[in-house]
């Protein structure tokens, strides 16, 4: 399995977490041009970037769940929970990739 950066970017953008590749790069703890350069050159994130991004996703998921609990109405709570669930799915894919890459290093 390999994380496909453009697919993860599309999903995160659809959730409204970011609106640009520059913002997406910052979620990974990278320079603003990292995402566009990586996608143009067909590069995928390394282990260190995956771990950093996984931690970021954990924070985003937790914040979405908190926002759902504090929502003013049920529709808003449902929307936040749907976002949290999608972030959980993405986080799971990233974690699987981390495990696979770690095994290859061992």
Short mmCIF file of N, CA, C and O in Angstrom, two decimals:
data_model
loop_
_atom_site.label_atom_id
_atom_site.label_comp_id
_atom_site.label_asym_id
_atom_site.label_seq_id
_atom_site.Cartn_x
_atom_site.Cartn_y
_atom_site.Cartn_z
N UNK A 1 0.85 -1.18 0.00
CA UNK A 1 0.00 0.00 0.00
C UNK A 1 0.89 1.24 0.00
O UNK A 1 1.95 1.25 0.59
N UNK A 2 0.41 2.26 -0.67
CA UNK A 2 1.15 3.52 -0.67
C UNK A 2 0.15 4.66 -0.55
O UNK A 2 -0.88 4.67 -1.20
N UNK A 3 0.48 5.59 0.30
CA UNK A 3 -0.34 6.79 0.44
C UNK A 3 -0.19 7.59 -0.84
O UNK A 3 0.92 7.86 -1.29
N UNK A 4 -1.30 7.94 -1.44
CA UNK A 4 -1.27 8.76 -2.64
C UNK A 4 -1.62 10.18 -2.20
O UNK A 4 -2.75 10.47 -1.82
N UNK A 5 -0.62 11.02 -2.25
CA UNK A 5 -0.72 12.37 -1.71
C UNK A 5 -1.89 13.15 -2.32
O UNK A 5 -2.64 13.81 -1.60
N UNK A 6 -2.08 13.05 -3.63
CA UNK A 6 -3.15 13.82 -4.26
C UNK A 6 -4.53 13.37 -3.79
O UNK A 6 -5.44 14.19 -3.67
N UNK A 7 -4.68 12.08 -3.47
CA UNK A 7 -5.97 11.59 -2.96
C UNK A 7 -6.24 12.10 -1.54
O UNK A 7 -7.35 12.50 -1.22
N UNK A 8 -5.21 12.07 -0.72
CA UNK A 8 -5.36 12.57 0.65
C UNK A 8 -5.65 14.08 0.62
O UNK A 8 -6.51 14.57 1.35
N UNK A 9 -4.95 14.79 -0.25
CA UNK A 9 -5.18 16.23 -0.38
C UNK A 9 -6.64 16.50 -0.77
O UNK A 9 -7.31 17.35 -0.17
N UNK A 10 -7.12 15.77 -1.76
CA UNK A 10 -8.50 15.96 -2.22
C UNK A 10 -9.49 15.72 -1.08
O UNK A 10 -10.42 16.52 -0.87
N UNK A 11 -9.30 14.67 -0.31
CA UNK A 11 -10.21 14.34 0.79
C UNK A 11 -10.17 15.41 1.89
O UNK A 11 -11.22 15.82 2.39
N UNK A 12 -8.97 15.85 2.24
CA UNK A 12 -8.83 16.87 3.29
C UNK A 12 -9.43 18.20 2.82
O UNK A 12 -10.08 18.91 3.58
N UNK A 13 -9.25 18.50 1.54
CA UNK A 13 -9.82 19.73 0.99
C UNK A 13 -11.35 19.65 0.97
O UNK A 13 -12.03 20.62 1.31
N UNK A 14 -11.90 18.50 0.57
CA UNK A 14 -13.35 18.32 0.55
C UNK A 14 -13.96 18.48 1.94
O UNK A 14 -15.09 18.94 2.08
N UNK A 15 -13.21 18.11 2.97
CA UNK A 15 -13.69 18.28 4.35
C UNK A 15 -13.66 19.74 4.78
O UNK A 15 -14.24 20.10 5.81
N UNK A 16 -12.97 20.57 4.03
CA UNK A 16 -12.88 21.98 4.38
C UNK A 16 -11.78 22.30 5.37
O UNK A 16 -11.72 23.39 5.92
N UNK A 17 -10.89 21.34 5.60
CA UNK A 17 -9.79 21.55 6.53
C UNK A 17 -8.77 22.52 5.94
O UNK A 17 -8.21 23.35 6.65
N UNK A 18 -8.55 22.40 4.63
CA UNK A 18 -7.64 23.30 3.92
C UNK A 18 -8.31 23.80 2.65
O UNK A 18 -9.26 23.18 2.16
N UNK A 19 -7.78 24.89 2.13
CA UNK A 19 -8.31 25.40 0.86
C UNK A 19 -7.22 25.48 -0.21
O UNK A 19 -7.50 25.86 -1.34
N UNK A 20 -5.99 25.12 0.16
CA UNK A 20 -4.89 25.20 -0.80
C UNK A 20 -3.83 24.15 -0.49
O UNK A 20 -3.77 23.61 0.62
N UNK A 21 -2.99 23.92 -1.48
CA UNK A 21 -1.87 23.00 -1.28
C UNK A 21 -0.87 23.57 -0.28
O UNK A 21 -0.23 22.81 0.45
N UNK A 22 -0.76 24.87 -0.21
CA UNK A 22 0.14 25.50 0.76
C UNK A 22 -0.31 25.17 2.18
O UNK A 22 0.50 24.84 3.04
N UNK A 23 -1.62 25.30 2.43
CA UNK A 23 -2.16 24.96 3.76
C UNK A 23 -1.98 23.48 4.05
O UNK A 23 -1.67 23.09 5.18
N UNK A 24 -2.20 22.65 3.03
CA UNK A 24 -2.04 21.21 3.19
C UNK A 24 -0.60 20.87 3.57
O UNK A 24 -0.36 20.05 4.45
N UNK A 25 0.35 21.53 2.93
CA UNK A 25 1.77 21.32 3.24
C UNK A 25 2.05 21.61 4.71
O UNK A 25 2.81 20.89 5.36
N UNK A 26 1.43 22.66 5.24
CA UNK A 26 1.68 23.03 6.63
C UNK A 26 1.14 21.97 7.59
O UNK A 26 1.68 21.79 8.68
N UNK A 27 0.07 21.26 7.21
CA UNK A 27 -0.43 20.17 8.06
C UNK A 27 0.61 19.06 8.22
O UNK A 27 0.59 18.33 9.20
N UNK A 28 1.47 18.93 7.24
CA UNK A 28 2.51 17.92 7.26
C UNK A 28 3.80 18.45 7.91
O UNK A 28 4.77 17.72 8.02
N UNK A 29 3.77 19.72 8.30
CA UNK A 29 4.97 20.32 8.88
C UNK A 29 6.03 20.61 7.84
O UNK A 29 7.23 20.59 8.14
N UNK A 30 5.59 20.87 6.62
CA UNK A 30 6.51 21.07 5.49
C UNK A 30 6.44 22.49 4.96
O UNK A 30 5.53 23.25 5.29
N UNK A 31 7.39 22.83 4.09
CA UNK A 31 7.40 24.13 3.40
C UNK A 31 6.12 24.29 2.58
O UNK A 31 5.54 23.30 2.13
N UNK A 32 5.71 25.53 2.32
CA UNK A 32 4.47 25.76 1.56
C UNK A 32 4.43 25.10 0.18
O UNK A 32 3.38 24.69 -0.29
N UNK A 33 5.57 24.96 -0.47
CA UNK A 33 5.60 24.38 -1.82
C UNK A 33 5.73 22.85 -1.83
O UNK A 33 5.71 22.23 -2.89
N UNK A 34 5.84 22.23 -0.65
CA UNK A 34 6.09 20.79 -0.57
C UNK A 34 5.04 19.97 -1.29
O UNK A 34 5.37 19.07 -2.08
N UNK A 35 3.78 20.24 -1.07
CA UNK A 35 2.71 19.45 -1.67
C UNK A 35 2.75 19.52 -3.19
O UNK A 35 2.76 18.48 -3.86
N UNK A 36 2.77 20.71 -3.74
CA UNK A 36 2.75 20.84 -5.20
C UNK A 36 4.00 20.23 -5.82
O UNK A 36 3.92 19.54 -6.84
N UNK A 37 5.16 20.45 -5.20
CA UNK A 37 6.40 19.87 -5.71
C UNK A 37 6.36 18.34 -5.65
O UNK A 37 6.73 17.67 -6.63
N UNK A 38 5.89 17.80 -4.54
CA UNK A 38 5.82 16.34 -4.39
C UNK A 38 4.87 15.73 -5.40
O UNK A 38 5.18 14.70 -6.03
N UNK A 39 3.71 16.34 -5.60
CA UNK A 39 2.74 15.79 -6.56
C UNK A 39 3.27 15.90 -7.98
O UNK A 39 3.12 14.96 -8.77
N UNK A 40 3.91 17.01 -8.32
CA UNK A 40 4.46 17.20 -9.67
C UNK A 40 5.53 16.16 -9.97
O UNK A 40 5.59 15.61 -11.07
N UNK A 41 6.34 15.85 -8.97
CA UNK A 41 7.45 14.92 -9.17
C UNK A 41 7.07 13.46 -8.86
O UNK A 41 7.92 12.57 -8.95
N UNK A 42 5.82 13.23 -8.46
CA UNK A 42 5.37 11.87 -8.17
C UNK A 42 5.95 11.29 -6.90
O UNK A 42 6.04 10.08 -6.74
N UNK A 43 6.34 12.15 -5.98
CA UNK A 43 6.91 11.69 -4.71
C UNK A 43 5.81 11.51 -3.68
O UNK A 43 4.85 12.28 -3.64
N UNK A 44 6.00 10.54 -2.84
CA UNK A 44 5.06 10.30 -1.74
C UNK A 44 5.76 10.59 -0.42
O UNK A 44 6.99 10.58 -0.35
N UNK A 45 5.00 10.87 0.63
CA UNK A 45 5.61 11.27 1.91
C UNK A 45 6.44 10.15 2.54
O UNK A 45 6.11 8.97 2.42
N UNK A 46 7.49 10.57 3.23
CA UNK A 46 8.33 9.64 3.96
C UNK A 46 7.75 9.34 5.34
O UNK A 46 6.73 9.91 5.74
N UNK A 47 8.41 8.47 6.05
CA UNK A 47 7.94 8.02 7.36
C UNK A 47 7.80 9.18 8.34
O UNK A 47 6.78 9.29 9.03
N UNK A 48 8.78 10.06 8.40
CA UNK A 48 8.71 11.17 9.35
C UNK A 48 7.52 12.08 9.06
O UNK A 48 6.80 12.50 9.97
N UNK A 49 7.26 12.37 7.80
CA UNK A 49 6.12 13.21 7.43
C UNK A 49 4.80 12.51 7.74
O UNK A 49 3.85 13.15 8.21
N UNK A 50 4.74 11.21 7.51
CA UNK A 50 3.52 10.46 7.82
C UNK A 50 3.20 10.49 9.31
O UNK A 50 2.05 10.67 9.70
N UNK A 51 4.22 10.32 10.13
CA UNK A 51 4.02 10.36 11.58
C UNK A 51 3.53 11.74 12.02
O UNK A 51 2.57 11.85 12.79
N UNK A 52 4.16 12.78 11.51
CA UNK A 52 3.75 14.15 11.83
C UNK A 52 2.31 14.41 11.41
O UNK A 52 1.52 14.99 12.15
N UNK A 53 1.96 13.96 10.21
CA UNK A 53 0.61 14.16 9.69
C UNK A 53 -0.41 13.36 10.50
O UNK A 53 -1.51 13.83 10.76
N UNK A 54 -0.04 12.17 10.92
CA UNK A 54 -0.93 11.34 11.75
C UNK A 54 -1.28 12.06 13.04
O UNK A 54 -2.44 12.08 13.46
N UNK A 55 -0.30 12.67 13.67
CA UNK A 55 -0.53 13.43 14.90
C UNK A 55 -1.47 14.60 14.62
O UNK A 55 -2.39 14.88 15.40
N UNK A 56 -1.24 15.29 13.51
CA UNK A 56 -2.12 16.40 13.13
C UNK A 56 -3.55 15.92 12.94
O UNK A 56 -4.50 16.56 13.40
N UNK A 57 -3.72 14.78 12.28
CA UNK A 57 -5.06 14.22 12.07
C UNK A 57 -5.72 13.85 13.39
O UNK A 57 -6.94 14.02 13.54
N UNK A 58 -4.93 13.36 14.34
CA UNK A 58 -5.49 13.04 15.67
C UNK A 58 -6.07 14.30 16.30
O UNK A 58 -7.18 14.27 16.83
N UNK A 59 -5.33 15.40 16.22
CA UNK A 59 -5.80 16.67 16.78
C UNK A 59 -7.05 17.16 16.06
O UNK A 59 -8.01 17.60 16.70
N UNK A 60 -7.05 17.10 14.73
CA UNK A 60 -8.20 17.55 13.96
C UNK A 60 -9.45 16.72 14.27
O UNK A 60 -10.55 17.26 14.42
N UNK A 61 -9.26 15.41 14.38
CA UNK A 61 -10.39 14.53 14.70
C UNK A 61 -10.95 14.86 16.08
O UNK A 61 -12.16 14.98 16.26
N UNK A 62 -10.07 15.01 17.05
CA UNK A 62 -10.51 15.33 18.41
C UNK A 62 -11.25 16.67 18.44
O UNK A 62 -12.30 16.79 19.07
N UNK A 63 -10.72 17.67 17.74
CA UNK A 63 -11.38 18.98 17.70
C UNK A 63 -12.75 18.89 17.05
O UNK A 63 -13.69 19.58 17.47
N UNK A 64 -12.89 18.05 16.03
CA UNK A 64 -14.19 17.87 15.38
C UNK A 64 -15.19 17.22 16.33
O UNK A 64 -16.36 17.59 16.36
N UNK A 65 -14.73 16.25 17.10
CA UNK A 65 -15.63 15.59 18.06
C UNK A 65 -16.05 16.56 19.18
O UNK A 65 -17.20 16.55 19.61
N UNK A 66 -15.13 17.39 19.61
CA UNK A 66 -15.46 18.40 20.62
C UNK A 66 -16.47 19.39 20.05
O UNK A 66 -17.45 19.74 20.71
N UNK A 67 -16.24 19.84 18.82
CA UNK A 67 -17.17 20.77 18.18
C UNK A 67 -18.56 20.14 18.04
O UNK A 67 -19.57 20.82 18.21
N UNK A 68 -18.62 18.84 17.75
CA UNK A 68 -19.91 18.16 17.65
C UNK A 68 -20.63 18.17 18.99
O UNK A 68 -21.84 18.41 19.06
N UNK A 69 -19.88 17.94 20.05
CA UNK A 69 -20.48 17.92 21.39
C UNK A 69 -20.97 19.31 21.81
O UNK A 69 -21.95 19.43 22.55
N UNK A 70 -20.32 20.33 21.32
CA UNK A 70 -20.67 21.71 21.68
C UNK A 70 -21.60 22.37 20.66
O UNK A 70 -21.95 23.54 20.83
N UNK A 71 -22.00 21.65 19.63
CA UNK A 71 -22.82 22.22 18.56
C UNK A 71 -24.15 22.74 19.09
O UNK A 71 -24.71 22.20 20.04
N UNK A 72 -24.62 23.79 18.45
CA UNK A 72 -25.87 24.44 18.85
C UNK A 72 -27.11 23.69 18.38
O UNK A 72 -28.18 23.84 18.95
N UNK A 73 -26.96 22.90 17.32
CA UNK A 73 -28.11 22.14 16.83
C UNK A 73 -27.66 20.77 16.32
O UNK A 73 -26.47 20.53 16.11
N UNK A 74 -28.62 19.90 16.14
CA UNK A 74 -28.34 18.52 15.77
C UNK A 74 -27.69 18.42 14.39
O UNK A 74 -26.78 17.60 14.19
N UNK A 75 -28.13 19.22 13.42
CA UNK A 75 -27.55 19.17 12.07
C UNK A 75 -26.06 19.51 12.10
O UNK A 75 -25.25 18.87 11.44
N UNK A 76 -25.73 20.52 12.88
CA UNK A 76 -24.33 20.93 13.01
C UNK A 76 -23.51 19.82 13.67
O UNK A 76 -22.40 19.51 13.24
N UNK A 77 -24.07 19.20 14.70
CA UNK A 77 -23.38 18.11 15.39
C UNK A 77 -23.15 16.94 14.45
O UNK A 77 -22.05 16.35 14.44
N UNK A 78 -24.14 16.63 13.63
CA UNK A 78 -24.01 15.52 12.68
C UNK A 78 -22.92 15.82 11.66
O UNK A 78 -22.12 14.95 11.32
N UNK A 79 -22.85 17.06 11.21
CA UNK A 79 -21.83 17.45 10.24
C UNK A 79 -20.43 17.33 10.83
O UNK A 79 -19.51 16.81 10.19
N UNK A 80 -20.25 17.81 12.04
CA UNK A 80 -18.95 17.68 12.70
C UNK A 80 -18.57 16.21 12.92
O UNK A 80 -17.42 15.82 12.73
N UNK A 81 -19.53 15.39 13.31
CA UNK A 81 -19.24 13.97 13.53
C UNK A 81 -18.89 13.26 12.23
O UNK A 81 -18.01 12.40 12.21
N UNK A 82 -19.55 13.63 11.15
CA UNK A 82 -19.23 13.04 9.85
C UNK A 82 -17.79 13.40 9.46
O UNK A 82 -17.04 12.55 8.95
N UNK A 83 -17.41 14.64 9.71
CA UNK A 83 -16.03 15.05 9.45
C UNK A 83 -15.04 14.30 10.31
O UNK A 83 -13.99 13.86 9.83
N UNK A 84 -15.39 14.11 11.58
CA UNK A 84 -14.51 13.36 12.49
C UNK A 84 -14.34 11.93 12.02
O UNK A 84 -13.23 11.38 12.07
N UNK A 85 -15.41 11.32 11.55
CA UNK A 85 -15.33 9.94 11.06
C UNK A 85 -14.47 9.84 9.81
O UNK A 85 -13.69 8.89 9.66
N UNK A 86 -14.58 10.81 8.92
CA UNK A 86 -13.74 10.82 7.72
C UNK A 86 -12.28 11.01 8.09
O UNK A 86 -11.40 10.34 7.55
N UNK A 87 -12.01 11.90 9.04
CA UNK A 87 -10.64 12.08 9.51
C UNK A 87 -10.10 10.80 10.14
O UNK A 87 -8.94 10.45 9.95
N UNK A 88 -10.96 10.07 10.86
CA UNK A 88 -10.55 8.79 11.44
C UNK A 88 -10.16 7.81 10.34
O UNK A 88 -9.16 7.10 10.46
N UNK A 89 -10.94 7.77 9.27
CA UNK A 89 -10.64 6.87 8.15
C UNK A 89 -9.29 7.22 7.52
O UNK A 89 -8.47 6.33 7.24
N UNK A 90 -9.07 8.50 7.27
CA UNK A 90 -7.81 8.94 6.69
C UNK A 90 -6.65 8.61 7.63
O UNK A 90 -5.60 8.11 7.21
N UNK A 91 -6.87 8.87 8.91
CA UNK A 91 -5.85 8.58 9.93
C UNK A 91 -5.51 7.09 9.94
O UNK A 91 -4.34 6.72 10.06
N UNK A 92 -6.50 6.24 9.76
CA UNK A 92 -6.27 4.79 9.74
C UNK A 92 -5.42 4.38 8.54
O UNK A 92 -4.54 3.52 8.66
N UNK A 93 -5.67 5.00 7.39
CA UNK A 93 -4.86 4.72 6.20
C UNK A 93 -3.42 5.15 6.44
O UNK A 93 -2.48 4.41 6.12
N UNK A 94 -3.26 6.32 7.01
CA UNK A 94 -1.91 6.83 7.30
C UNK A 94 -1.20 5.90 8.29
O UNK A 94 -0.03 5.57 8.12
N UNK A 95 -1.92 5.46 9.33
CA UNK A 95 -1.31 4.58 10.32
C UNK A 95 -0.87 3.26 9.69
O UNK A 95 0.22 2.76 9.98
N UNK A 96 -1.69 2.70 8.81
CA UNK A 96 -1.32 1.46 8.12
C UNK A 96 -0.04 1.65 7.31
O UNK A 96 0.82 0.77 7.29
N UNK A 97 0.07 2.79 6.67
CA UNK A 97 1.28 3.08 5.90
C UNK A 97 2.49 3.23 6.82
O UNK A 97 3.59 2.76 6.49
N UNK A 98 2.31 3.86 7.96
CA UNK A 98 3.40 4.01 8.93
C UNK A 98 3.89 2.63 9.37
O UNK A 98 5.11 2.36 9.40
N UNK A 99 2.96 1.75 9.70
CA UNK A 99 3.32 0.38 10.14
C UNK A 99 4.07 -0.36 9.04
O UNK A 99 5.10 -0.99 9.29
N UNK A 100 3.56 -0.25 7.82
CA UNK A 100 4.21 -0.93 6.70
C UNK A 100 5.62 -0.41 6.47
O UNK A 100 6.56 -1.19 6.28
N UNK A 101 5.79 0.90 6.50
CA UNK A 101 7.12 1.48 6.30
C UNK A 101 8.06 1.12 7.44
O UNK A 101 9.25 0.85 7.19
N UNK A 102 7.56 1.08 8.64
CA UNK A 102 8.39 0.71 9.80
C UNK A 102 8.86 -0.74 9.68
O UNK A 102 10.01 -1.05 10.02
N UNK A 103 7.98 -1.61 9.21
CA UNK A 103 8.38 -3.02 9.02
C UNK A 103 9.48 -3.15 7.98
O UNK A 103 10.38 -3.98 8.13
N UNK A 104 9.38 -2.34 6.93
CA UNK A 104 10.40 -2.38 5.88
C UNK A 104 11.75 -1.91 6.41
O UNK A 104 12.79 -2.35 5.93
N UNK A 105 11.73 -1.02 7.39
CA UNK A 105 12.97 -0.50 7.96
C UNK A 105 13.61 -1.48 8.94
O UNK A 105 14.81 -1.40 9.19
N UNK A 106 12.80 -2.38 9.48
CA UNK A 106 13.30 -3.30 10.52
C UNK A 106 14.14 -4.41 9.94
O UNK A 106 14.22 -4.71 8.83
#
